[in-house]
Structure formats: structure tokens, C-alpha cells
Amino acid sequence: MNARTTRTLAAALSLTAALAISGCSSDSGGSGDGKPKMTVSGGYMPQPVNDKMAGAFMVIKNNSKTADKLVGVTSALSDDLQIHETKDQKMQQVPSMDVPANGELKLERGGNHVMFMGLKNTPKVGDKVTVELRFEKADPVKVELDVKERTYNAQNSTGH
Ligand code: CU
């Protein structure tokens, strides 16, 4: 066996081992270290102007060593929820958004946000709107959004 063959074989073996480990942890479900866990804080929706659209903002925290992605959002309030980023003051839909390992994804005014397209009713200040966040790896997370005044901005209220 020459050196090259040995190297190739070693690489193949380590790849197999890695696959076996990740396959195992996702199957067993509940060991805790394989799957990212998300916690969401500060979720709110500024009171929509009409039933055409509404934005939602929150901070999604990934408490694990595994990077993940927000891939979708659902709610009873609308059949079409989109993930938007803001570039050059214009917002555009994206298929997913990164939630870094041991990091957070901030959805905030003027930046990334969740967008409801077409509302089944128009929530008022004090109402709650439930959304479910879907991730590539982590379990879905249900979040209650507080409906706030139109001008509300979480960043200002926390004095950040
Ligand atoms: Cu938008």
C-alpha cells in the first residue's frame, strides 16, 4: 500500500465515522448536543395599517454549537409569511436566514424581519399573534408576538 492509498482510505474512514455520529444523534433525538435549541425573545408586531401586510420582529438565539437556519414561518393570521432582508433600504424575500452557533439572529426595524402578506384580520395594540418558526435543524418554535403601537421600536425601549 503506498502513501496515497493510505491517505485516501483514512479520509474515507473518517467521513464514514462522521456520518455515523451525526446519523446517530439525529435518530436518538434528545441527547441534547446534536440538535440546536432556539430561544426567542422580544417578539412584537407593530399594529398593521391595514390588512395588506404586517412586519414582525424578535431576537432568535441559538444556544448550541450547531449553526442553523430559519427556513420558514407560519401563522393563522396569514397564509403567506415571508422572510425579508433589507438591502439599500429595500426589502427582499430570502429563502432562509442564518442563526449562527452560539449566536443570534436579530429581526429588527430597518433590517431583517418576518413579513405577513395578506392578513385575515387586522390586529390591534394589545392583541397577541402566534407564529411558528421553522428551522433547518432545530424543532419548530411557537412565539407570541405582542401587537404594539405603530411607532414602537424595541431597540429604543430597552435603551440599547
Ligand atoms: Cu418586508
CSV table of N, CA and C and ligand atoms in Angstrom, one decimal:
chain,number,residue,atom,x,y,z
A,1,MET,N,0.8,-1.2,0.0
A,1,MET,CA,0.0,0.0,0.0
A,1,MET,C,0.9,1.2,0.0
A,2,ASN,N,0.7,2.1,-1.0
A,2,ASN,CA,1.6,3.3,-1.0
A,2,ASN,C,0.9,4.4,-0.1
A,3,ALA,N,1.6,5.5,0.0
A,3,ALA,CA,1.1,6.6,0.9
A,3,ALA,C,-0.2,7.2,0.5
A,4,ARG,N,-0.4,7.3,-0.8
A,4,ARG,CA,-1.6,8.0,-1.3
A,4,ARG,C,-2.8,7.1,-0.9
A,5,THR,N,-2.7,5.8,-1.2
A,5,THR,CA,-3.8,4.9,-0.9
A,5,THR,C,-4.2,5.0,0.6
A,6,THR,N,-3.2,5.0,1.5
A,6,THR,CA,-3.4,5.1,2.9
A,6,THR,C,-4.2,6.4,3.3
A,7,ARG,N,-3.8,7.5,2.7
A,7,ARG,CA,-4.4,8.8,3.0
A,7,ARG,C,-5.9,8.7,2.5
A,8,THR,N,-6.1,8.2,1.4
A,8,THR,CA,-7.5,8.2,0.8
A,8,THR,C,-8.4,7.3,1.7
A,9,LEU,N,-7.8,6.2,2.1
A,9,LEU,CA,-8.5,5.2,3.0
A,9,LEU,C,-8.9,5.9,4.3
A,10,ALA,N,-7.9,6.6,4.9
A,10,ALA,CA,-8.1,7.3,6.2
A,10,ALA,C,-9.2,8.3,6.0
A,11,ALA,N,-9.2,9.1,4.9
A,11,ALA,CA,-10.2,10.1,4.7
A,11,ALA,C,-11.6,9.4,4.6
A,12,ALA,N,-11.6,8.3,3.9
A,12,ALA,CA,-12.9,7.6,3.7
A,12,ALA,C,-13.4,7.1,5.0
A,13,LEU,N,-12.5,6.6,5.8
A,13,LEU,CA,-12.9,6.1,7.2
A,13,LEU,C,-13.5,7.2,8.1
A,14,SER,N,-12.8,8.4,8.1
A,14,SER,CA,-13.2,9.4,9.0
A,14,SER,C,-14.5,10.0,8.5
A,15,LEU,N,-14.8,10.0,7.2
A,15,LEU,CA,-16.0,10.5,6.7
A,15,LEU,C,-17.2,9.6,7.1
A,16,THR,N,-16.9,8.3,7.0
A,16,THR,CA,-17.9,7.3,7.5
A,16,THR,C,-18.2,7.5,8.9
A,17,ALA,N,-17.2,7.7,9.7
A,17,ALA,CA,-17.3,7.9,11.2
A,17,ALA,C,-18.2,9.1,11.4
A,18,ALA,N,-17.9,10.2,10.7
A,18,ALA,CA,-18.7,11.4,10.9
A,18,ALA,C,-20.2,11.2,10.6
A,19,LEU,N,-20.4,10.5,9.5
A,19,LEU,CA,-21.8,10.3,9.1
A,19,LEU,C,-22.5,9.4,10.1
A,20,ALA,N,-21.8,8.4,10.6
A,20,ALA,CA,-22.4,7.5,11.6
A,20,ALA,C,-22.8,8.3,12.9
A,21,ILE,N,-21.9,9.2,13.3
A,21,ILE,CA,-22.2,10.0,14.5
A,21,ILE,C,-23.4,10.9,14.3
A,22,SER,N,-23.4,11.7,13.2
A,22,SER,CA,-24.5,12.6,13.0
A,22,SER,C,-25.8,11.9,12.8
A,23,GLY,N,-25.7,10.7,12.1
A,23,GLY,CA,-26.9,10.0,11.9
A,23,GLY,C,-27.5,9.5,13.2
A,24,CYS,N,-26.6,9.0,14.1
A,24,CYS,CA,-27.0,8.5,15.4
A,24,CYS,C,-27.7,9.6,16.2
A,25,SER,N,-27.1,10.8,16.3
A,25,SER,CA,-27.6,11.8,17.2
A,25,SER,C,-29.0,12.3,16.8
A,26,SER,N,-29.2,12.4,15.4
A,26,SER,CA,-30.5,12.9,15.0
A,26,SER,C,-31.6,11.8,15.1
A,27,ASP,N,-31.1,10.5,15.1
A,27,ASP,CA,-32.1,9.5,15.3
A,27,ASP,C,-32.6,9.3,16.8
A,28,SER,N,-31.6,9.4,17.7
A,28,SER,CA,-31.9,9.2,19.1
A,28,SER,C,-32.8,10.3,19.6
A,29,GLY,N,-32.6,11.5,19.1
A,29,GLY,CA,-33.4,12.6,19.5
A,29,GLY,C,-33.5,12.9,21.0
A,30,GLY,N,-32.8,13.8,21.6
A,30,GLY,CA,-33.0,14.1,23.0
A,30,GLY,C,-31.7,13.9,23.8
A,31,SER,N,-30.6,13.5,23.1
A,31,SER,CA,-29.3,13.5,23.8
A,31,SER,C,-28.9,15.0,24.1
A,32,GLY,N,-29.4,15.9,23.3
A,32,GLY,CA,-29.2,17.3,23.6
A,32,GLY,C,-28.0,18.0,22.9
A,33,ASP,N,-27.0,17.3,22.4
A,33,ASP,CA,-25.9,18.0,21.9
A,33,ASP,C,-26.0,18.1,20.3
A,34,GLY,N,-26.7,17.2,19.7
A,34,GLY,CA,-26.7,17.3,18.2
A,34,GLY,C,-27.6,18.4,17.7
A,35,LYS,N,-28.8,18.5,18.2
A,35,LYS,CA,-29.8,19.4,17.6
A,35,LYS,C,-29.7,20.8,18.3
A,36,PRO,N,-29.7,21.9,17.5
A,36,PRO,CA,-29.7,23.2,18.0
A,36,PRO,C,-31.0,23.5,18.8
A,37,LYS,N,-30.9,24.3,19.8
A,37,LYS,CA,-32.1,24.7,20.6
A,37,LYS,C,-32.2,26.2,20.4
A,38,MET,N,-33.4,26.7,20.1
A,38,MET,CA,-33.7,28.1,19.9
A,38,MET,C,-34.5,28.7,21.0
A,39,THR,N,-34.1,29.9,21.5
A,39,THR,CA,-35.0,30.6,22.3
A,39,THR,C,-35.3,32.0,21.7
A,40,VAL,N,-36.5,32.4,21.8
A,40,VAL,CA,-36.9,33.7,21.1
A,40,VAL,C,-37.3,34.7,22.2
A,41,SER,N,-36.9,35.9,22.0
A,41,SER,CA,-37.3,36.9,23.0
A,41,SER,C,-37.7,38.2,22.3
A,42,GLY,N,-38.5,39.0,23.0
A,42,GLY,CA,-38.9,40.3,22.5
A,42,GLY,C,-39.7,40.3,21.2
A,43,GLY,N,-40.5,39.3,21.0
A,43,GLY,CA,-41.3,39.3,19.7
A,43,GLY,C,-42.4,40.3,19.7
A,44,TYR,N,-42.5,41.1,18.7
A,44,TYR,CA,-43.6,42.0,18.6
A,44,TYR,C,-44.0,42.3,17.1
A,45,MET,N,-45.2,42.8,16.9
A,45,MET,CA,-45.7,43.3,15.6
A,45,MET,C,-46.2,44.7,15.8
A,46,PRO,N,-45.7,45.6,15.1
A,46,PRO,CA,-46.3,47.0,15.1
A,46,PRO,C,-47.7,46.9,14.5
A,47,GLN,N,-48.7,47.5,15.1
A,47,GLN,CA,-50.1,47.4,14.7
A,47,GLN,C,-50.1,47.7,13.2
A,48,PRO,N,-50.7,46.8,12.4
A,48,PRO,CA,-50.7,47.0,10.9
A,48,PRO,C,-51.7,48.1,10.6
A,49,VAL,N,-51.3,48.8,9.5
A,49,VAL,CA,-52.1,49.9,9.0
A,49,VAL,C,-53.4,49.4,8.4
A,50,ASN,N,-53.3,48.3,7.7
A,50,ASN,CA,-54.5,47.7,7.0
A,50,ASN,C,-54.3,46.2,7.0
A,51,ASP,N,-55.1,45.5,6.2
A,51,ASP,CA,-55.0,44.0,6.2
A,51,ASP,C,-54.1,43.5,5.1
A,52,LYS,N,-53.3,44.4,4.5
A,52,LYS,CA,-52.4,44.0,3.4
A,52,LYS,C,-51.1,43.3,3.9
A,53,MET,N,-50.5,44.0,4.8
A,53,MET,CA,-49.2,43.4,5.3
A,53,MET,C,-48.9,43.8,6.7
A,54,ALA,N,-48.0,43.1,7.3
A,54,ALA,CA,-47.5,43.4,8.7
A,54,ALA,C,-46.1,42.8,8.8
A,55,GLY,N,-45.3,43.5,9.7
A,55,GLY,CA,-44.0,43.0,9.9
A,55,GLY,C,-43.9,42.5,11.3
A,56,ALA,N,-42.9,41.6,11.6
A,56,ALA,CA,-42.7,41.0,12.9
A,56,ALA,C,-41.2,41.0,13.2
A,57,PHE,N,-40.9,41.3,14.5
A,57,PHE,CA,-39.5,41.5,14.9
A,57,PHE,C,-39.3,40.7,16.2
A,58,MET,N,-38.1,40.2,16.3
A,58,MET,CA,-37.8,39.4,17.5
A,58,MET,C,-36.3,39.1,17.5
A,59,VAL,N,-35.8,38.5,18.6
A,59,VAL,CA,-34.4,38.0,18.6
A,59,VAL,C,-34.4,36.5,18.8
A,60,ILE,N,-33.8,35.8,17.8
A,60,ILE,CA,-33.7,34.3,17.9
A,60,ILE,C,-32.3,33.9,18.3
A,61,LYS,N,-32.2,33.2,19.4
A,61,LYS,CA,-30.9,32.9,20.0
A,61,LYS,C,-30.7,31.4,19.8
A,62,ASN,N,-29.5,31.0,19.3
A,62,ASN,CA,-29.2,29.6,19.2
A,62,ASN,C,-28.2,29.2,20.3
A,63,ASN,N,-28.7,28.4,21.2
A,63,ASN,CA,-27.9,28.0,22.4
A,63,ASN,C,-27.2,26.7,22.2
A,64,SER,N,-26.6,26.5,21.0
A,64,SER,CA,-25.9,25.3,20.7
A,64,SER,C,-24.7,25.6,19.9
A,65,LYS,N,-23.9,24.5,19.7
A,65,LYS,CA,-22.7,24.6,18.9
A,65,LYS,C,-22.9,24.4,17.5
A,66,THR,N,-24.2,24.2,17.1
A,66,THR,CA,-24.5,23.9,15.7
A,66,THR,C,-25.2,25.1,15.0
A,67,ALA,N,-24.7,25.5,14.0
A,67,ALA,CA,-25.3,26.6,13.2
A,67,ALA,C,-26.6,26.1,12.6
A,68,ASP,N,-27.6,27.0,12.5
A,68,ASP,CA,-28.8,26.6,11.9
A,68,ASP,C,-29.4,27.7,11.0
A,69,LYS,N,-30.5,27.4,10.4
A,69,LYS,CA,-31.1,28.4,9.5
A,69,LYS,C,-32.6,28.5,9.8
A,70,LEU,N,-33.1,29.8,9.8
A,70,LEU,CA,-34.6,30.0,9.9
A,70,LEU,C,-35.0,29.8,8.4
A,71,VAL,N,-35.9,28.8,8.2
A,71,VAL,CA,-36.3,28.5,6.8
A,71,VAL,C,-37.8,28.8,6.5
A,72,GLY,N,-38.6,29.1,7.6
A,72,GLY,CA,-40.0,29.4,7.3
A,72,GLY,C,-40.7,29.9,8.5
A,73,VAL,N,-41.9,30.5,8.3
A,73,VAL,CA,-42.7,31.0,9.4
A,73,VAL,C,-44.1,30.8,9.0
A,74,THR,N,-44.9,30.3,9.9
A,74,THR,CA,-46.4,30.1,9.7
A,74,THR,C,-47.2,30.8,10.8
A,75,SER,N,-48.4,31.1,10.4
A,75,SER,CA,-49.3,31.8,11.4
A,75,SER,C,-50.7,31.6,10.9
A,76,ALA,N,-51.7,31.6,11.9
A,76,ALA,CA,-53.1,31.5,11.5
A,76,ALA,C,-53.6,32.8,10.9
A,77,LEU,N,-52.8,33.9,11.1
A,77,LEU,CA,-53.2,35.2,10.7
A,77,LEU,C,-53.0,35.4,9.2
A,78,SER,N,-52.1,34.6,8.5
A,78,SER,CA,-51.9,34.8,7.1
A,78,SER,C,-51.4,33.5,6.5
A,79,ASP,N,-51.7,33.3,5.3
A,79,ASP,CA,-51.2,32.1,4.6
A,79,ASP,C,-49.9,32.3,3.9
A,80,ASP,N,-49.4,33.5,3.9
A,80,ASP,CA,-48.2,33.8,3.2
A,80,ASP,C,-47.2,34.7,4.1
A,81,LEU,N,-46.4,34.0,4.8
A,81,LEU,CA,-45.4,34.7,5.7
A,81,LEU,C,-44.0,34.5,5.0
A,82,GLN,N,-43.3,35.6,4.9
A,82,GLN,CA,-42.0,35.6,4.2
A,82,GLN,C,-40.9,36.1,5.1
A,83,ILE,N,-39.7,35.7,4.8
A,83,ILE,CA,-38.5,36.2,5.5
A,83,ILE,C,-37.9,37.2,4.6
A,84,HIS,N,-37.8,38.4,5.1
A,84,HIS,CA,-37.3,39.5,4.3
A,84,HIS,C,-36.0,40.1,4.9
A,85,GLU,N,-35.1,40.4,4.0
A,85,GLU,CA,-33.9,41.2,4.5
A,85,GLU,C,-34.0,42.6,3.8
A,86,THR,N,-33.3,43.5,4.4
A,86,THR,CA,-33.3,44.9,3.9
A,86,THR,C,-32.0,45.3,3.4
A,87,LYS,N,-31.9,45.6,2.1
A,87,LYS,CA,-30.7,46.0,1.4
A,87,LYS,C,-30.9,47.3,0.7
A,88,ASP,N,-30.0,48.3,1.0
A,88,ASP,CA,-30.2,49.6,0.4
A,88,ASP,C,-31.6,50.1,0.6
A,89,GLN,N,-32.1,50.0,1.8
A,89,GLN,CA,-33.4,50.5,2.2
A,89,GLN,C,-34.6,49.8,1.5
A,90,LYS,N,-34.3,48.7,0.7
A,90,LYS,CA,-35.4,48.0,0.1
A,90,LYS,C,-35.4,46.6,0.6
A,91,MET,N,-36.6,46.1,0.8
A,91,MET,CA,-36.7,44.7,1.4
A,91,MET,C,-36.9,43.7,0.3
A,92,GLN,N,-36.3,42.6,0.5
A,92,GLN,CA,-36.5,41.5,-0.5
A,92,GLN,C,-36.6,40.2,0.3
A,93,GLN,N,-37.4,39.2,-0.4
A,93,GLN,CA,-37.6,37.9,0.2
A,93,GLN,C,-36.3,37.1,0.1
A,94,VAL,N,-36.0,36.3,1.1
A,94,VAL,CA,-34.9,35.4,1.0
A,94,VAL,C,-35.5,34.0,1.5
A,95,PRO,N,-34.9,32.9,1.0
A,95,PRO,CA,-35.4,31.6,1.3
A,95,PRO,C,-35.1,31.2,2.8
A,96,SER,N,-34.0,31.7,3.3
A,96,SER,CA,-33.6,31.3,4.7
A,96,SER,C,-32.7,32.4,5.3
A,97,MET,N,-32.5,32.3,6.6
A,97,MET,CA,-31.6,33.2,7.3
A,97,MET,C,-30.8,32.5,8.3
A,98,ASP,N,-29.5,32.8,8.4
A,98,ASP,CA,-28.6,32.0,9.3
A,98,ASP,C,-28.8,32.4,10.7
A,99,VAL,N,-28.8,31.4,11.6
A,99,VAL,CA,-28.8,31.6,13.0
A,99,VAL,C,-27.5,30.9,13.5
A,100,PRO,N,-26.4,31.8,13.7
A,100,PRO,CA,-25.1,31.2,14.0
A,100,PRO,C,-25.0,30.4,15.2
A,101,ALA,N,-24.1,29.4,15.3
A,101,ALA,CA,-23.9,28.7,16.5
A,101,ALA,C,-23.5,29.6,17.7
A,102,ASN,N,-24.1,29.4,18.8
A,102,ASN,CA,-24.0,30.2,20.0
A,102,ASN,C,-24.1,31.7,19.6
A,103,GLY,N,-25.0,32.0,18.7
A,103,GLY,CA,-25.2,33.4,18.3
A,103,GLY,C,-26.7,33.7,18.2
A,104,GLU,N,-27.0,34.8,17.6
A,104,GLU,CA,-28.4,35.1,17.5
A,104,GLU,C,-28.7,35.8,16.1
A,105,LEU,N,-29.9,35.6,15.8
A,105,LEU,CA,-30.5,36.3,14.6
A,105,LEU,C,-31.4,37.4,15.0
A,106,LYS,N,-31.1,38.6,14.7
A,106,LYS,CA,-31.9,39.7,15.2
A,106,LYS,C,-32.8,40.2,14.0
A,107,LEU,N,-34.1,40.1,14.3
A,107,LEU,CA,-35.1,40.6,13.4
A,107,LEU,C,-35.5,42.0,13.9
A,108,GLU,N,-35.2,43.1,13.3
A,108,GLU,CA,-35.5,44.4,13.8
A,108,GLU,C,-35.8,45.4,12.8
A,109,ARG,N,-36.4,46.5,13.2
A,109,ARG,CA,-36.8,47.5,12.3
A,109,ARG,C,-35.6,48.0,11.4
A,110,GLY,N,-35.9,48.1,10.1
A,110,GLY,CA,-34.8,48.6,9.2
A,110,GLY,C,-33.9,47.5,8.8
A,111,GLY,N,-34.1,46.2,9.3
A,111,GLY,CA,-33.2,45.1,8.9
A,111,GLY,C,-34.0,43.9,8.6
A,112,ASN,N,-33.5,42.8,9.0
A,112,ASN,CA,-34.2,41.5,8.7
A,112,ASN,C,-35.5,41.5,9.5
A,113,HIS,N,-36.5,40.9,8.9
A,113,HIS,CA,-37.8,40.8,9.5
A,113,HIS,C,-38.7,39.7,8.9
A,114,VAL,N,-39.8,39.3,9.6
A,114,VAL,CA,-40.8,38.4,9.1
A,114,VAL,C,-41.9,39.3,8.5
A,115,MET,N,-42.4,38.9,7.4
A,115,MET,CA,-43.4,39.8,6.8
A,115,MET,C,-44.7,38.9,6.5
A,116,PHE,N,-45.8,39.4,7.0
A,116,PHE,CA,-47.1,38.8,6.7
A,116,PHE,C,-47.7,39.4,5.5
A,117,MET,N,-48.0,38.6,4.4
A,117,MET,CA,-48.5,39.2,3.2
A,117,MET,C,-50.0,38.8,3.2
A,118,GLY,N,-50.9,39.8,3.4
A,118,GLY,CA,-52.3,39.5,3.4
A,118,GLY,C,-52.8,39.0,4.7
A,119,LEU,N,-53.5,39.8,5.5
A,119,LEU,CA,-53.9,39.4,6.8
A,119,LEU,C,-55.4,39.0,6.8
A,120,LYS,N,-55.7,38.0,7.6
A,120,LYS,CA,-57.1,37.6,7.7
A,120,LYS,C,-57.9,38.5,8.6
A,121,ASN,N,-57.3,39.2,9.5
A,121,ASN,CA,-57.9,40.3,10.2
A,121,ASN,C,-56.8,41.3,10.6
A,122,THR,N,-57.2,42.5,11.1
A,122,THR,CA,-56.2,43.5,11.4
A,122,THR,C,-56.0,43.6,12.9
A,123,PRO,N,-54.9,43.0,13.5
A,123,PRO,CA,-54.7,43.1,14.9
A,123,PRO,C,-54.6,44.5,15.5
A,124,LYS,N,-55.0,44.7,16.7
A,124,LYS,CA,-54.9,46.0,17.4
A,124,LYS,C,-53.9,45.9,18.5
A,125,VAL,N,-53.4,47.1,19.0
A,125,VAL,CA,-52.5,47.1,20.1
A,125,VAL,C,-53.0,46.3,21.3
A,126,GLY,N,-52.2,45.5,21.9
A,126,GLY,CA,-52.6,44.7,23.0
A,126,GLY,C,-53.0,43.3,22.6
A,127,ASP,N,-53.2,43.1,21.3
A,127,ASP,CA,-53.5,41.7,20.8
A,127,ASP,C,-52.3,40.9,20.8
A,128,LYS,N,-52.5,39.6,20.7
A,128,LYS,CA,-51.3,38.7,20.5
A,128,LYS,C,-51.5,37.9,19.2
A,129,VAL,N,-50.4,37.7,18.6
A,129,VAL,CA,-50.3,37.0,17.3
A,129,VAL,C,-49.3,35.8,17.5
A,130,THR,N,-49.8,34.6,17.2
A,130,THR,CA,-48.9,33.5,17.4
A,130,THR,C,-48.3,33.1,16.0
A,131,VAL,N,-47.0,32.9,16.0
A,131,VAL,CA,-46.3,32.4,14.8
A,131,VAL,C,-45.5,31.2,15.2
A,132,GLU,N,-45.3,30.4,14.2
A,132,GLU,CA,-44.4,29.2,14.4
A,132,GLU,C,-43.2,29.4,13.5
A,133,LEU,N,-42.0,29.3,14.1
A,133,LEU,CA,-40.8,29.5,13.4
A,133,LEU,C,-40.3,28.1,13.0
A,134,ARG,N,-39.8,27.9,11.8
A,134,ARG,CA,-39.3,26.6,11.4
A,134,ARG,C,-37.8,26.7,11.0
A,135,PHE,N,-37.1,25.8,11.5
A,135,PHE,CA,-35.6,25.8,11.3
A,135,PHE,C,-35.2,24.6,10.5
A,136,GLU,N,-34.0,24.7,9.9
A,136,GLU,CA,-33.5,23.6,9.1
A,136,GLU,C,-33.2,22.4,10.1
A,137,LYS,N,-32.7,22.6,11.3
A,137,LYS,CA,-32.4,21.5,12.2
A,137,LYS,C,-33.2,21.5,13.5
A,138,ALA,N,-33.3,22.7,14.1
A,138,ALA,CA,-34.0,22.7,15.4
A,138,ALA,C,-35.5,22.5,15.2
A,139,ASP,N,-36.1,22.1,16.4
A,139,ASP,CA,-37.5,21.9,16.4
A,139,ASP,C,-38.2,23.2,16.2
A,140,PRO,N,-39.4,23.2,15.6
A,140,PRO,CA,-40.2,24.5,15.4
A,140,PRO,C,-40.4,25.1,16.8
A,141,VAL,N,-40.5,26.4,16.8
A,141,VAL,CA,-40.7,27.2,18.0
A,141,VAL,C,-41.9,28.1,17.8
A,142,LYS,N,-42.8,28.0,18.8
A,142,LYS,CA,-44.0,28.9,18.8
A,142,LYS,C,-43.7,30.2,19.5
A,143,VAL,N,-44.1,31.3,18.9
A,143,VAL,CA,-43.8,32.6,19.5
A,143,VAL,C,-45.0,33.4,19.6
A,144,GLU,N,-45.3,34.1,20.7
A,144,GLU,CA,-46.4,35.0,20.8
A,144,GLU,C,-45.9,36.4,20.6
A,145,LEU,N,-46.4,37.1,19.6
A,145,LEU,CA,-46.0,38.4,19.3
A,145,LEU,C,-46.9,39.4,20.0
A,146,ASP,N,-46.4,40.4,20.7
A,146,ASP,CA,-47.3,41.4,21.2
A,146,ASP,C,-47.5,42.5,20.1
A,147,VAL,N,-48.8,42.8,19.9
A,147,VAL,CA,-49.0,43.9,19.0
A,147,VAL,C,-48.8,45.2,19.7
A,148,LYS,N,-47.9,46.0,19.1
A,148,LYS,CA,-47.5,47.3,19.7
A,148,LYS,C,-48.0,48.5,18.8
A,149,GLU,N,-47.8,49.7,19.4
A,149,GLU,CA,-48.1,50.9,18.6
A,149,GLU,C,-47.2,50.9,17.3
A,150,ARG,N,-47.8,51.6,16.4
A,150,ARG,CA,-47.1,51.6,15.0
A,150,ARG,C,-45.6,52.1,15.1
A,151,THR,N,-45.4,53.0,16.0
A,151,THR,CA,-44.0,53.5,16.1
A,151,THR,C,-43.1,52.8,17.0
A,152,TYR,N,-43.6,51.8,17.7
A,152,TYR,CA,-42.8,51.1,18.7
A,152,TYR,C,-41.5,50.5,18.1
A,153,ASN,N,-40.4,50.7,18.8
A,153,ASN,CA,-39.2,50.1,18.4
A,153,ASN,C,-38.5,49.5,19.6
A,154,ALA,N,-38.3,48.2,19.6
A,154,ALA,CA,-37.8,47.5,20.8
A,154,ALA,C,-36.4,48.1,21.2
A,155,GLN,N,-35.6,48.4,20.2
A,155,GLN,CA,-34.2,48.9,20.5
A,155,GLN,C,-34.3,50.2,21.4
A,156,ASN,N,-35.2,51.1,21.0
A,156,ASN,CA,-35.3,52.3,21.8
A,156,ASN,C,-35.8,52.1,23.2
A,157,SER,N,-36.8,51.2,23.4
A,157,SER,CA,-37.4,50.9,24.7
A,157,SER,C,-36.4,50.3,25.7
A,158,THR,N,-35.4,49.5,25.1
A,158,THR,CA,-34.5,48.9,26.1
A,158,THR,C,-33.3,49.8,26.3
A,159,GLY,N,-33.3,51.0,25.7
A,159,GLY,CA,-32.2,51.9,25.9
A,159,GLY,C,-30.9,51.4,25.4
A,160,HIS,N,-31.0,50.6,24.4
A,160,HIS,CA,-29.8,49.9,23.8
A,160,HIS,C,-29.1,50.9,22.8
B,1,CU,CU,-40.7,43.1,4.4
